[in-house]
mmCIF file of C-alpha atoms in Angstrom:
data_model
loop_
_atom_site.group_PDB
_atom_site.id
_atom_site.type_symbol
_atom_site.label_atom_id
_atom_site.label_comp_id
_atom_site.label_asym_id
_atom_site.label_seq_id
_atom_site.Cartn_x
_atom_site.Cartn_y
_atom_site.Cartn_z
ATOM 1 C CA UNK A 1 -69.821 -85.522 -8.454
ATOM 2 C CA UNK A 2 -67.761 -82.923 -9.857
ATOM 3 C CA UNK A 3 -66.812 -79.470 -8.105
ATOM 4 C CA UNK A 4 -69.443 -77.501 -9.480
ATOM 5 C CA UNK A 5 -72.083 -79.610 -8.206
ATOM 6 C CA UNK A 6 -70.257 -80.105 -4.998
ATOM 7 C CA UNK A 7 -70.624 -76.735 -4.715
ATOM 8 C CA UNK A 8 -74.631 -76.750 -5.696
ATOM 9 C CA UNK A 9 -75.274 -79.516 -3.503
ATOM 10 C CA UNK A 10 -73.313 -77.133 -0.582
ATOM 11 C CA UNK A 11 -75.309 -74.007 -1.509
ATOM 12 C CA UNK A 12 -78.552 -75.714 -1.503
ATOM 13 C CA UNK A 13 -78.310 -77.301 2.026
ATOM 14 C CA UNK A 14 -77.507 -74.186 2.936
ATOM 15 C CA UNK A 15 -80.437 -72.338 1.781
ATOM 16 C CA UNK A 16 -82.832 -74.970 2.794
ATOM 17 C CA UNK A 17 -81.234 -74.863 6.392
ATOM 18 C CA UNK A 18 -82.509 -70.532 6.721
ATOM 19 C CA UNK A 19 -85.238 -70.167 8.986
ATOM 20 C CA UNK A 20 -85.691 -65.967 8.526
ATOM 21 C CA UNK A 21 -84.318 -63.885 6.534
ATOM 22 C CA UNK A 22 -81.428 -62.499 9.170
ATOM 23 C CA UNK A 23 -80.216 -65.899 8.543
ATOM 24 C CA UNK A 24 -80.614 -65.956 4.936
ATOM 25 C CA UNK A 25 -78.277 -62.855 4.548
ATOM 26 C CA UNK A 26 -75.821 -64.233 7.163
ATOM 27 C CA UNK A 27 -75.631 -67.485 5.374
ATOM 28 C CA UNK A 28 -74.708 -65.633 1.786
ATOM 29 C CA UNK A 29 -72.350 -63.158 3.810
ATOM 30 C CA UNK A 30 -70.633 -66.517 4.340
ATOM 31 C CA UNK A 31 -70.600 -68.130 1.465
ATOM 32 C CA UNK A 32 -67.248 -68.303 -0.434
ATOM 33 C CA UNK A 33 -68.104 -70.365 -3.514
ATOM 34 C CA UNK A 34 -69.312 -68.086 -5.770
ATOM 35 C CA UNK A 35 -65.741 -65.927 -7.035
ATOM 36 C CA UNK A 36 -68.007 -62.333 -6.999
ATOM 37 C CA UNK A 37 -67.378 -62.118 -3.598
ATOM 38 C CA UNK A 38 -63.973 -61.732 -4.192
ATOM 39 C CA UNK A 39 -64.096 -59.314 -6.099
ATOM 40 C CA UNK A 40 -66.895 -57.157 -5.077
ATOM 41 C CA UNK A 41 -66.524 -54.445 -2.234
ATOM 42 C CA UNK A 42 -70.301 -55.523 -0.774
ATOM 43 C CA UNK A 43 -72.579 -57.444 -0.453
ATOM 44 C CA UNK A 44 -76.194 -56.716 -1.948
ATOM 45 C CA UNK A 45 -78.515 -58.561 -0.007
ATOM 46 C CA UNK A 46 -81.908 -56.639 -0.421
ATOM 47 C CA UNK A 47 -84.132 -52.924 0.114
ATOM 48 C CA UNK A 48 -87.813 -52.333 1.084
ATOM 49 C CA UNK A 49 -90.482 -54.150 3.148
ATOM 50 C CA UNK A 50 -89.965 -57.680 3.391
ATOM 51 C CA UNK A 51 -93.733 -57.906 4.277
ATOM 52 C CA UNK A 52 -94.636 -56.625 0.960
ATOM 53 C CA UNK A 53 -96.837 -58.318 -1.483
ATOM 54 C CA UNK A 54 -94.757 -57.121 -4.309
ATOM 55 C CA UNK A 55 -91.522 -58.445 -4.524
ATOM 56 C CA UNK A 56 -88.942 -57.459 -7.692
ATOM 57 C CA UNK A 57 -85.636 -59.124 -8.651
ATOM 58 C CA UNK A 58 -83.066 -57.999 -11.121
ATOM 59 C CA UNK A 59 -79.865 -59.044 -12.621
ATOM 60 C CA UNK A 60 -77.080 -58.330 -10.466
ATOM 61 C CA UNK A 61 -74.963 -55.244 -8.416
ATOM 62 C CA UNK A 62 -73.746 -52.404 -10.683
ATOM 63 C CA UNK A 63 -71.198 -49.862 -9.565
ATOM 64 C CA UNK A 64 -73.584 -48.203 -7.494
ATOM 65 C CA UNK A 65 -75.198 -50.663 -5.511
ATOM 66 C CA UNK A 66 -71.375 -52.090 -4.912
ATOM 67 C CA UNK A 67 -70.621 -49.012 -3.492
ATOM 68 C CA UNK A 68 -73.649 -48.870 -1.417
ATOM 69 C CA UNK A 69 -74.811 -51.978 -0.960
ATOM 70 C CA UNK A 70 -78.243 -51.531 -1.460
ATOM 71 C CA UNK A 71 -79.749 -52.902 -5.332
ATOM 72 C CA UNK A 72 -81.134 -50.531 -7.879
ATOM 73 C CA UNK A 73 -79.372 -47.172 -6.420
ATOM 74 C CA UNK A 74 -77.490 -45.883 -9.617
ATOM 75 C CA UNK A 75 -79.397 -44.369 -12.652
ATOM 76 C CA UNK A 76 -81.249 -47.874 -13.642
ATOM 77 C CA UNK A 77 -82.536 -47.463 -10.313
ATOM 78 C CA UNK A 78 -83.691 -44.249 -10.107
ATOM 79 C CA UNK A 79 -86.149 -44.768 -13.555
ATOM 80 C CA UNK A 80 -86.979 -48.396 -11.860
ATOM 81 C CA UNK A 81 -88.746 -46.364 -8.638
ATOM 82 C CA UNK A 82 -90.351 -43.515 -11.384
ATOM 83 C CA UNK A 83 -91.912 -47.048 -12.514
ATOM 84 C CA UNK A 84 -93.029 -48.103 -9.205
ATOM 85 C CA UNK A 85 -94.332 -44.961 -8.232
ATOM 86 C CA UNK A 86 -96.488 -45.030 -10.836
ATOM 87 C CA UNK A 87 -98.238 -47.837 -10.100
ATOM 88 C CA UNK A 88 -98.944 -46.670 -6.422
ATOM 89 C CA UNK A 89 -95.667 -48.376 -5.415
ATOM 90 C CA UNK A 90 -92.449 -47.514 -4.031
ATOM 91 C CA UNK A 91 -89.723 -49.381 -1.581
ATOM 92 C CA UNK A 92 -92.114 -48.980 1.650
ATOM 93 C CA UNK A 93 -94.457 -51.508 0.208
ATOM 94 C CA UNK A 94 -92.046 -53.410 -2.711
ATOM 95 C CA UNK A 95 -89.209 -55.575 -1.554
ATOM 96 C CA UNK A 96 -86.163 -55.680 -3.847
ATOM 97 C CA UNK A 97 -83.077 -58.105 -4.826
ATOM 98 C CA UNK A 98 -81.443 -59.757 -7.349
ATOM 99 C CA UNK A 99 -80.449 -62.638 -9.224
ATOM 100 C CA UNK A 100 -76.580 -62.613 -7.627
ATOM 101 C CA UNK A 101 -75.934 -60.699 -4.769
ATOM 102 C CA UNK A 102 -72.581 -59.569 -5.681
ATOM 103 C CA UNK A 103 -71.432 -57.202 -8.492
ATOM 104 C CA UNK A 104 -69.595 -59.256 -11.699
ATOM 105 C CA UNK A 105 -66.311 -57.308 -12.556
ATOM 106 C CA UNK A 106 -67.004 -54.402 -15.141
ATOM 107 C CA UNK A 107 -70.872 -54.850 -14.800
ATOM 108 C CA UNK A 108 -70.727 -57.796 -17.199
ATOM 109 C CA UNK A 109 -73.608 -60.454 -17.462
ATOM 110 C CA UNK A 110 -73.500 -63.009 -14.208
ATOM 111 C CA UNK A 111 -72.183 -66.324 -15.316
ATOM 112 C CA UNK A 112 -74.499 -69.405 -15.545
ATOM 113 C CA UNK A 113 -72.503 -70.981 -13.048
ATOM 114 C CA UNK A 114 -72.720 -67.947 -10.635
ATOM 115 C CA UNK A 115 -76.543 -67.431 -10.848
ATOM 116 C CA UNK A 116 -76.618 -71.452 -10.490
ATOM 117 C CA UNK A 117 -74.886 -70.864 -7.428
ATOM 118 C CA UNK A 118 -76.708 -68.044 -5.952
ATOM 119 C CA UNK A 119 -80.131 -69.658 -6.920
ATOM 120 C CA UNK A 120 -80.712 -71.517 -4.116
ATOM 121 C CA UNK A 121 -80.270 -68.318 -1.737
ATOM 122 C CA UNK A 122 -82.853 -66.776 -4.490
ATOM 123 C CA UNK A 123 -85.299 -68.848 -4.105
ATOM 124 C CA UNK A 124 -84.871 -69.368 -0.443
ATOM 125 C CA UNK A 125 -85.769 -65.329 -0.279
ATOM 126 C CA UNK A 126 -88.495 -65.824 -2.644
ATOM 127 C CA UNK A 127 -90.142 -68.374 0.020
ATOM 128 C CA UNK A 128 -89.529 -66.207 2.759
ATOM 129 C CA UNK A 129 -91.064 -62.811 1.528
ATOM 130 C CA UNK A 130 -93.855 -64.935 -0.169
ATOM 131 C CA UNK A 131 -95.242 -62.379 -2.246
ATOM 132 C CA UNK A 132 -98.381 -62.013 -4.184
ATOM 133 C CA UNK A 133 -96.890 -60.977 -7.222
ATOM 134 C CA UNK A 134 -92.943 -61.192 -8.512
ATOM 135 C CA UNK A 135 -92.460 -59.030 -11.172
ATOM 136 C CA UNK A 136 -88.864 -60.150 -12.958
ATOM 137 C CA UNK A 137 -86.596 -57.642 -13.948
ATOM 138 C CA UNK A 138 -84.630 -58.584 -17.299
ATOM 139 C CA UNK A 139 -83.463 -61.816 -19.438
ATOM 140 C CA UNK A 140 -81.251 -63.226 -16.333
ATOM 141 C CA UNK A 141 -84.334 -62.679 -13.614
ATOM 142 C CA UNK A 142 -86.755 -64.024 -16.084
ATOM 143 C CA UNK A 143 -84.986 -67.012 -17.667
ATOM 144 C CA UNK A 144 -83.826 -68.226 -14.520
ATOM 145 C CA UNK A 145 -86.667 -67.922 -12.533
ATOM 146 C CA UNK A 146 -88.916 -69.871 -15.054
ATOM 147 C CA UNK A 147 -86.629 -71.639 -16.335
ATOM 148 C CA UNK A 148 -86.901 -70.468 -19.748
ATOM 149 C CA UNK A 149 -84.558 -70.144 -22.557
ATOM 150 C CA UNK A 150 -86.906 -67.572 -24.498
ATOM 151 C CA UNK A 151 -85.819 -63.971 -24.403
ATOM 152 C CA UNK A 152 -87.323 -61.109 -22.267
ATOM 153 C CA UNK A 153 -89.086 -60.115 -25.455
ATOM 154 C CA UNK A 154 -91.351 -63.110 -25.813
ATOM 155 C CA UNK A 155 -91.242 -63.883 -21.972
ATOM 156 C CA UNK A 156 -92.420 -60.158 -20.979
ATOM 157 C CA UNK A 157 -96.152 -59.284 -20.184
ATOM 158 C CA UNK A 158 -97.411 -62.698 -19.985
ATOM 159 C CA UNK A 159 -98.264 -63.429 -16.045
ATOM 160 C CA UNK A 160 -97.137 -67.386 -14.826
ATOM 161 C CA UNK A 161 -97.625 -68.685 -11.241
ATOM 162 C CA UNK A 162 -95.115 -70.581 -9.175
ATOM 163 C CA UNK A 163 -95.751 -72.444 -5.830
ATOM 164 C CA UNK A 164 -92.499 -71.775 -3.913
ATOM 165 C CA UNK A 165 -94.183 -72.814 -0.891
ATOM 166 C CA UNK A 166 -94.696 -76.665 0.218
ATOM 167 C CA UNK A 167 -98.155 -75.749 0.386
ATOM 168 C CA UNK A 168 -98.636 -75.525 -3.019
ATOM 169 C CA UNK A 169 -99.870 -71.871 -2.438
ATOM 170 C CA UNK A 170 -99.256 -69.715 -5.895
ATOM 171 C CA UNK A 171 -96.914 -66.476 -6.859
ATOM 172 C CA UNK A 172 -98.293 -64.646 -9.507
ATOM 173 C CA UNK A 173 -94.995 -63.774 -11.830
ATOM 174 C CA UNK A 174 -94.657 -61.342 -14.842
ATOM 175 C CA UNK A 175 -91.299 -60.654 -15.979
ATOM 176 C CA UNK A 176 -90.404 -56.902 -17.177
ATOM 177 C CA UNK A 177 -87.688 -55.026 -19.117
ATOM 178 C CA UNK A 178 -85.178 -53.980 -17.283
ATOM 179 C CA UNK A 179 -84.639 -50.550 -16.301
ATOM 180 C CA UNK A 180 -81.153 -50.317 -17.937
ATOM 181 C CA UNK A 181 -82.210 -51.895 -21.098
ATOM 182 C CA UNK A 182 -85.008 -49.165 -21.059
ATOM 183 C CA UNK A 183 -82.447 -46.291 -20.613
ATOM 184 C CA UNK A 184 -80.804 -47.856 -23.900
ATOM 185 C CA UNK A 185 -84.115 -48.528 -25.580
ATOM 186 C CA UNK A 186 -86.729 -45.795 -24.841
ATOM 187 C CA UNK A 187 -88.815 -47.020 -27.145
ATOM 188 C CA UNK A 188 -89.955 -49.951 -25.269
ATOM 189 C CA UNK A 189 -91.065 -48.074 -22.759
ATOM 190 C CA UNK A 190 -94.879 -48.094 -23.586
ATOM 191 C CA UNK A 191 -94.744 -51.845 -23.884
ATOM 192 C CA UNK A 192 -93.757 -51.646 -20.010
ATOM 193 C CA UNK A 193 -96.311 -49.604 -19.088
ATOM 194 C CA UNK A 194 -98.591 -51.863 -20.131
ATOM 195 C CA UNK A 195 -96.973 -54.467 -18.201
ATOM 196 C CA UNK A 196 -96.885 -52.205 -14.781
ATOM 197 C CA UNK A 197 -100.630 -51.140 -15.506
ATOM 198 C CA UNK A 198 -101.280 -55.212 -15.734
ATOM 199 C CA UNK A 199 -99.306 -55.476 -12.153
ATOM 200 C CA UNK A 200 -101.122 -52.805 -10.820
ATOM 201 C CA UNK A 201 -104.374 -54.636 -11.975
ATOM 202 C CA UNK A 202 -103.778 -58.132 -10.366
ATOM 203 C CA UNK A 203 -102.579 -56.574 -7.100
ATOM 204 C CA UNK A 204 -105.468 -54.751 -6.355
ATOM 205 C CA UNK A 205 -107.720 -57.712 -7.788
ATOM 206 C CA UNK A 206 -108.950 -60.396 -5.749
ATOM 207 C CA UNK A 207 -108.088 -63.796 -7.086
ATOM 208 C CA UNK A 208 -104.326 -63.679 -5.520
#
């Protein structure tokens, strides 16, 4: 066993071993394997109402949320809760983190090796909240979540479910743009529309 999965095999007990999610974040404030931490000034552990049945996760800590430590806080953010909003939600009934919990130097894409090592925590949180629905935000939520190598293009709009739970109970999961990639590309914003109006659909349905 090399270091790297030394290092999976470390982070995975660890997750498994949370009980709440207290624990959870004081387990990842711990954690020293993954090198963002190092270079980071926080930690970005989560924001909204863990008792939500809406649960989003991103890509990763920009400048902002370092500064803050709180996720989608910087311009991104601010056009990701205009989305919410208008689907009836907001971050008093939608609980929010992301893929890593720590910012990568100069905002640059997380590593496959540091989302591998921050998974476990991610899907540890994902069991915990237990949401309904998880919308993904962007290629690195979406591709790593469902294990997908097809881009946030194909993988967008089309709803999957996921038992987290040992109880084989279901999360319904569409994956999204991005709110940055939306600032870039304006143009796909009516294709995300249509992908909030389909969340906004299955929450208030009845088969989840």
């Amino acid at each position: 066993m090399n270091n790297i999965q030394k290092d999976l095999s470390y982070a995975e007990g660890l997750a498994n071993s949370c009980k709440d999610l207290q624990g959870l974040e004081l387990t990842i404030r711990s954690f020293d394997r993954c090198l963002l931490k190092n270079t980071a000034n926080n930690i970005v552990f989560s924001d909204g109402n863990p008792n939500a049945d809406l649960m989003l996760i991103g890509e990763a800590p920009g400048f902002e949320e370092d500064q803050s430590g709180i996720p989608f806080v910087g311009i991104a953010g601010q056009l990701l809760d205009k989305m919410l909003l208008a689907i009836g939600q907001n971050r008093n009934n939608t609980y929010i983190t992301n893929m890593v919990f720590w910012r990568p130097p100069g905002n640059r894409k997380p590593t496959e090796e540091e989302i591998s090592l921050c998974y476990p925590f991610v899907k540890k949180h994902i069991e915990l909240i237990n949401p309904k629905i998880l919308i993904l935000s962007g290629a690195v939520a979406a591709q790593s979540i469902l294990k997908s190598n097809l881009g946030i293009t194909r993988l967008r709009g089309n709803w999957s479910k996921i038992s987290f739970l040992k109880n084989g109970e279901y999360t319904y999961i569409m994956p999204i743009f991005h709110p940055a990639y939306l600032l870039r590309s304006p143009e796909k914003k009516k294709e995300t529309w249509e992908d909030l109006k389909s969340i906004k659909k299955k929450l208030t349905s009845t088969d989840i």
